[in-house]
Amino acid sequence: MLNNIPKELSPELVKCLMEMGHGDEILLADGNYPALTNNDRVIRADGLGVPTLLEGILKLMPLDTYSDYQAILMETVEGDPRPDIWDTYKKDIGDAFPKYNIKTIERQNFYKYSKGCFAIIQTGETALYGNLILKKGVVVPKD
Amino acid sequence: MLNNIPKELSPELVKCLMEMGHGDEILLADGNYPALTNNDRVIRADGLGVPTLLEGILKLMPLDTYSDYQAILMETVEGDPRPDIWDTYKKDIGDAFPKYNIKTIERQNFYKYSKGCFAIIQTGETALYGNLILKKGVVVPKD
Amino acid sequence: MLNNIPKELSPELVKCLMEMGHGDEILLADGNYPALTNNDRVIRADGLGVPTLLEGILKLMPLDTYSDYQAILMETVEGDPRPDIWDTYKKDIGDAFPKYNIKTIERQNFYKYSKGCFAIIQTGETALYGNLILKKGVVVPKD
Amino acid sequence: MLNNIPKELSPELVKCLMEMGHGDEILLADGNYPALTNNDRVIRADGLGVPTLLEGILKLMPLDTYSDYQAILMETVEGDPRPDIWDTYKKDIGDAFPKYNIKTIERQNFYKYSKGCFAIIQTGETALYGNLILKKGVVVPKD
Amino acid sequence: MLNNIPKELSPELVKCLMEMGHGDEILLADGNYPALTNNDRVIRADGLGVPTLLEGILKLMPLDTYSDYQAILMETVEGDPRPDIWDTYKKDIGDAFPKYNIKTIERQNFYKYSKGCFAIIQTGETALYGNLILKKGVVVPKD
Amino acid sequence: MLNNIPKELSPELVKCLMEMGHGDEILLADGNYPALTNNDRVIRADGLGVPTLLEGILKLMPLDTYSDYQAILMETVEGDPRPDIWDTYKKDIGDAFPKYNIKTIERQNFYKYSKGCFAIIQTGETALYGNLILKKGVVVPKD
Amino acid sequence: MLNNIPKELSPELVKCLMEMGHGDEILLADGNYPALTNNDRVIRADGLGVPTLLEGILKLMPLDTYSDYQAILMETVEGDPRPDIWDTYKKDIGDAFPKYNIKTIERQNFYKYSKGCFAIIQTGETALYGNLILKKGVVVPKD
Amino acid sequence: MLNNIPKELSPELVKCLMEMGHGDEILLADGNYPALTNNDRVIRADGLGVPTLLEGILKLMPLDTYSDYQAILMETVEGDPRPDIWDTYKKDIGDAFPKYNIKTIERQNFYKYSKGCFAIIQTGETALYGNLILKKGVVVPKD
Amino acid sequence: MLNNIPKELSPELVKCLMEMGHGDEILLADGNYPALTNNDRVIRADGLGVPTLLEGILKLMPLDTYSDYQAILMETVEGDPRPDIWDTYKKDIGDAFPKYNIKTIERQNFYKYSKGCFAIIQTGETALYGNLILKKGVVVPKD
Amino acid sequence: MLNNIPKELSPELVKCLMEMGHGDEILLADGNYPALTNNDRVIRADGLGVPTLLEGILKLMPLDTYSDYQAILMETVEGDPRPDIWDTYKKDIGDAFPKYNIKTIERQNFYKYSKGCFAIIQTGETALYGNLILKKGVVVPKD
């Protein structure tokens, strides 16, 4: 653990977030997501929900202001209600970046899309439609 | 994730618990414990407290009934109050094994002792004196 | 060994089952199956039959209720009798998931199909047509 | 699998038995034995009992006729009955090598002794006092 | 070395033969064959001729009775005499499997074909046209 | 790079600092220090001076308030002037922890002592007597 | 550190520059460049700007006089001012090779192009459009 | 070093030459050749010229008498004089194999062609057009 | 295979012999020798006798003329006849180095002594007392 | 190759020299030196003499002015003439560091001493008593 780094983020995860560059994307996947099937770089965060990790990551990682979207969700199937957890995501993202735009991608295409992510975090999230992709922005050091 | 396996336990941790034998010991260390300095096999569980992991582990791993102790705590320094978290530990252990006995070991000796553990789990626990060693008992398969 | 985990399942196999996600498939192959030729992740279980492993796996791993099949068998060649072992498989699967549907795939295509499985377990099964693919479902933790 | 090689023996185990030389010893440990704590070379054989493996191994590996013992058991604690499984061991060993002699070693010393074995096979044996060490003899090829 | 396993077969080679499944093929290549160029799994057997290894392998590995060929040779160029070593091969194969059929493949295609073999054994054979591919059959354990 | 993490600290170094526990020590060594000779974990920071890294590290890592020293310097040889760079170190450490105490260790003993450090950072510092050991304190997460 | 080798260049970087051949290209990327996404060989130089590394590299590595360009920059988007840092680059390159020619490549194509580079150095540069590709020339030893 | 093996050939190089088969090719590249870019197996021979290595290799490795060429050179650009070093190569090759034929390949195609070589030796040769590919022949042991 | 290198010596063995220096010793062990128990560097030569390998090695490796012994045998137990194979060894060694001296070491000490050898070759030799240690001499290149 | 770095020094060797610190020692061993027996880090330089490498190394690496010796030779046995190659060494070292002092160490102790060196370069030197240890000094960057 270190000061100023949320304690829920593992050393391996922080190293990964530091190595990502502008435009790289990371998927916070739920506990049932086929992560190893879709990416070679899988970081486990068993027992933690996506909101906990999202909040921690947003304290360190800026979102991409140059892109026309900052995050991606998996599209709900017709008839399914709007997932409650999305409100949590949107509040957290909105706090960090008020003018955010969030895309959705259809389920099967979402799986394929995640093959191109920089990494997948396998969380213990159990909410439906809880998968969330974040696009890293430019870090401007303050010194 | 799998049925009957507490979701807070990572695949690597469950594999480790399965590979331990009768009498092997595992340390659930707090977030500030010098884990890598004292053991080659360190499993991270950032963001999770010891009670969460303890509860999960006790659902799978029996404690050693052949030994005169089932768990070990780090001795408090004179004058320090009895740590509240110990009550949680004792309740959980007592639920699993009513006639338990818990030893304590002085701080510096506890560090040395942990070099001989099978593994150390580096949790995110922040309570003082939160380190806990469990001694694995004999598994009697039911089939 | 651990409580609640069938003792026939190796630590490596349990870790593998935990890492699989919703929709990932695993092949329980017989002792003559060309496993290494068709998959990079091969877990050995010499001396054990498929039914033993199947029973153990079904205690931990739910089958996929969202899919139009839960398991796959290798199609028998015309004239071959219906393999007795299939009845065992169907009973075990039916106990775990009554409304199951089992597909068959023609031999050469079955080999190719198994290249896309998450893993292959090389068992010691000697029955003809004993190969069985299971599709993992969604795990809903009970806590 | 191959002809003339008992199908319960894994490729890794057969390779290990071939690499052992005259006088090297291998421990067939029960499912609760602390194997990884006592040896760097551990071969898993989950779900198989020691008698199954013993029978298979004796078909391939001669015992040491130059030594004053061919096998070692863990000494029973005073008052414990003579373990039934020992009769099975003795029958199998006697079939292979009629004039055998079997030593026993006290429990704690047995653990230490196993650190010097060539390898430990972690079986799924659940019988008490089921651990058995075999001493490899000289192989005299017949060609 | 072990009883019942021909002493010319190395531990690595026996492990490889055990891991092969029904229909997998292995090339016994002569000492001048470009083995590493054509396969990732190369097992060396310097100083041994193909007949020695062939005889040893046939004691352990059944040939494929379901296939319309059991072995493959490299086609001789027009005008070249029939290689004497083929008679040795045919005798040995015939002893193990009387109704055998042996295919030939043209030189350049043979090289390409060997890329798909399970493994290549680089022997010390010096006879012309000494390369031989064997197709593994189904092992039926006798217990 | 990430927000709130000084950009001079590499991903590998931040991971290392996160993995250190209470009481673990890290050496910021100058460019001529025999680092690989004295520690297995060496992190390079070519081209950066110790003050730059020190400032960055102190933003993340607390010093040990339970110890009777927070840092260690290499003792100057009699007659050598007091190194100017020490004033920089003391100012930076004093800003982070006003009641600090800094030990010195004689040159040859300092080399030996550094074998016990958690890691050595090989900086590009060229000042004499520029080596500095920091002792990590307890991290108290703010959430 | 060594004489005649600029101290900002790490041992790993110098080894890399030595292993490059005539015509190989290396990218000095800014701190936000998605380096790991675009190349397998990434060398970190956190905390150092591109001009520092450029100056050091040009003392050791000749540029390619046989090519119609010696360096490549990322094209600015219409409306963006000419980046000041380019003047520094051009002065340094011009000092080393007066008749230089520098190409530009459009942003998205630049990312793709960098996949073919020999390596990417991930610097801590924060200037916009600070990425610079150098093409190695022929080294003519002086002895 | 060993008797009968030229001392300029490293153990790694001799092992490589032994592992090559009939028809495999090896490139003796000059010191500026982009070796790692064009092959995964690169053997360094810094400080040695191609003629030294060529002479050593020809003492051990026969050239291919079945092929219509035994060696390949990089075609000179129109107007460039015939490289002197070619005479050395031809003399050495001619001594070993009088009826040799040497092909040339145009520069860019030569680079691509070298991707298919068994290995590249990165020598310290500084002569222009000094790159030389040798095609291994059949070794006929004398015993 | 290569010219001038006996074809029974594997590439790995020749590389090993080249890497040995003056005074380093290598053990040619019989097929029952506990090689892996006594050395980390074991090279297999299944199916080959010690005389075959000895003859090949002596064509490449000089024996140590500075030492008071050139080879070591395992002492026979009192009453055992003088092993015939020793005559073969002595003839081969005598041909290479007429004034040779061969030491013997008692069995248990021989095992311990072999831990200090550079490497052990595990041959397929079946003669009693067939183990032979050779001491490498100084190679004097002829150029 | 790079400008200002002698072309006889391999990338691996230059990286090694850069990683050495003040007081670390490197042995330039002759072709018959038992290098792997005495050190884990061995860098090969087959075909090159010690003087060639010495000259190259001294262009990059300063010798230790704080020590009472800068280099070490192996003591000649009584009666042996003073080795000519020592004059070459002394001239080269003297050119780099006029007030040098060179120690000698008796043969068997020299072998033991070399176990503590940072690395051993295995050259192709054939002169007697050609082994030379260099002690690295402090590098003072010029910028």
PDB file of C-alpha atoms in Angstrom, chain B residues 64-128:
ATOM      1  CA  ASP B  64      -5.738 -29.050  12.720  1.00  0.00           C
ATOM      2  CA  THR B  65      -7.365 -31.054  15.521  1.00  0.00           C
ATOM      3  CA  TYR B  66      -4.169 -32.996  16.193  1.00  0.00           C
ATOM      4  CA  SER B  67      -2.234 -29.880  17.185  1.00  0.00           C
ATOM      5  CA  ASP B  68      -2.403 -28.064  20.530  1.00  0.00           C
ATOM      6  CA  TYR B  69      -3.201 -24.830  18.671  1.00  0.00           C
ATOM      7  CA  GLN B  70      -5.252 -24.075  15.561  1.00  0.00           C
ATOM      8  CA  ALA B  71      -4.233 -20.481  14.979  1.00  0.00           C
ATOM      9  CA  ILE B  72      -1.562 -17.940  15.935  1.00  0.00           C
ATOM     10  CA  LEU B  73      -1.819 -14.190  16.592  1.00  0.00           C
ATOM     11  CA  MET B  74       0.871 -11.563  17.029  1.00  0.00           C
ATOM     12  CA  GLU B  75       1.287 -10.751  20.736  1.00  0.00           C
ATOM     13  CA  THR B  76       0.234  -7.223  21.712  1.00  0.00           C
ATOM     14  CA  VAL B  77       2.824  -4.946  23.270  1.00  0.00           C
ATOM     15  CA  GLU B  78       2.239  -4.276  26.964  1.00  0.00           C
ATOM     16  CA  GLY B  79      -0.265  -1.497  27.451  1.00  0.00           C
ATOM     17  CA  ASP B  80      -1.929  -1.956  24.038  1.00  0.00           C
ATOM     18  CA  PRO B  81      -5.647  -2.761  24.320  1.00  0.00           C
ATOM     19  CA  ARG B  82      -6.947  -6.128  23.234  1.00  0.00           C
ATOM     20  CA  PRO B  83      -7.648  -5.752  19.455  1.00  0.00           C
ATOM     21  CA  ASP B  84     -11.388  -5.806  18.624  1.00  0.00           C
ATOM     22  CA  ILE B  85     -10.737  -7.756  15.426  1.00  0.00           C
ATOM     23  CA  TRP B  86      -9.611 -10.745  17.515  1.00  0.00           C
ATOM     24  CA  ASP B  87     -13.200 -11.221  18.651  1.00  0.00           C
ATOM     25  CA  THR B  88     -14.243 -11.570  15.046  1.00  0.00           C
ATOM     26  CA  TYR B  89     -11.495 -14.088  14.402  1.00  0.00           C
ATOM     27  CA  LYS B  90     -12.393 -16.095  17.492  1.00  0.00           C
ATOM     28  CA  LYS B  91     -16.071 -16.158  16.659  1.00  0.00           C
ATOM     29  CA  ASP B  92     -15.390 -17.399  13.117  1.00  0.00           C
ATOM     30  CA  ILE B  93     -12.872 -19.983  14.231  1.00  0.00           C
ATOM     31  CA  GLY B  94     -15.112 -21.081  17.105  1.00  0.00           C
ATOM     32  CA  ASP B  95     -18.010 -21.606  14.699  1.00  0.00           C
ATOM     33  CA  ALA B  96     -15.839 -23.921  12.662  1.00  0.00           C
ATOM     34  CA  PHE B  97     -14.041 -25.633  15.491  1.00  0.00           C
ATOM     35  CA  PRO B  98     -15.463 -25.063  18.987  1.00  0.00           C
ATOM     36  CA  LYS B  99     -12.552 -26.377  21.058  1.00  0.00           C
ATOM     37  CA  TYR B 100      -9.968 -24.156  19.378  1.00  0.00           C
ATOM     38  CA  ASN B 101      -6.834 -22.851  21.020  1.00  0.00           C
ATOM     39  CA  ILE B 102      -5.020 -19.761  19.715  1.00  0.00           C
ATOM     40  CA  LYS B 103      -1.375 -19.094  20.471  1.00  0.00           C
ATOM     41  CA  THR B 104       0.362 -15.731  20.379  1.00  0.00           C
ATOM     42  CA  ILE B 105       3.945 -15.060  19.316  1.00  0.00           C
ATOM     43  CA  GLU B 106       6.000 -11.934  20.081  1.00  0.00           C
ATOM     44  CA  ARG B 107       6.248  -9.490  17.115  1.00  0.00           C
ATOM     45  CA  GLN B 108       9.857 -10.045  15.943  1.00  0.00           C
ATOM     46  CA  ASN B 109       9.547 -13.804  16.396  1.00  0.00           C
ATOM     47  CA  PHE B 110       6.256 -13.737  14.522  1.00  0.00           C
ATOM     48  CA  TYR B 111       8.054 -12.282  11.477  1.00  0.00           C
ATOM     49  CA  LYS B 112      10.670 -15.036  11.617  1.00  0.00           C
ATOM     50  CA  TYR B 113       8.025 -17.684  12.187  1.00  0.00           C
ATOM     51  CA  SER B 114       6.170 -16.620   9.053  1.00  0.00           C
ATOM     52  CA  LYS B 115       9.208 -17.539   6.939  1.00  0.00           C
ATOM     53  CA  GLY B 116       8.218 -21.166   7.592  1.00  0.00           C
ATOM     54  CA  CYS B 117       4.572 -20.756   6.525  1.00  0.00           C
ATOM     55  CA  PHE B 118       3.400 -22.463   3.369  1.00  0.00           C
ATOM     56  CA  ALA B 119       2.270 -19.067   2.031  1.00  0.00           C
ATOM     57  CA  ILE B 120       1.328 -15.525   3.013  1.00  0.00           C
ATOM     58  CA  ILE B 121      -1.863 -13.852   1.808  1.00  0.00           C
ATOM     59  CA  GLN B 122      -1.314 -10.110   1.614  1.00  0.00           C
ATOM     60  CA  THR B 123      -4.773  -8.725   2.381  1.00  0.00           C
ATOM     61  CA  GLY B 124      -5.866  -5.112   2.584  1.00  0.00           C
ATOM     62  CA  GLU B 125      -6.644  -5.393   6.293  1.00  0.00           C
ATOM     63  CA  THR B 126      -5.869  -2.189   8.200  1.00  0.00           C
ATOM     64  CA  ALA B 127      -6.703  -3.164  11.791  1.00  0.00           C
ATOM     65  CA  LEU B 128      -3.776  -3.299  14.224  1.00  0.00           C
TER      66      LEU B 128
END
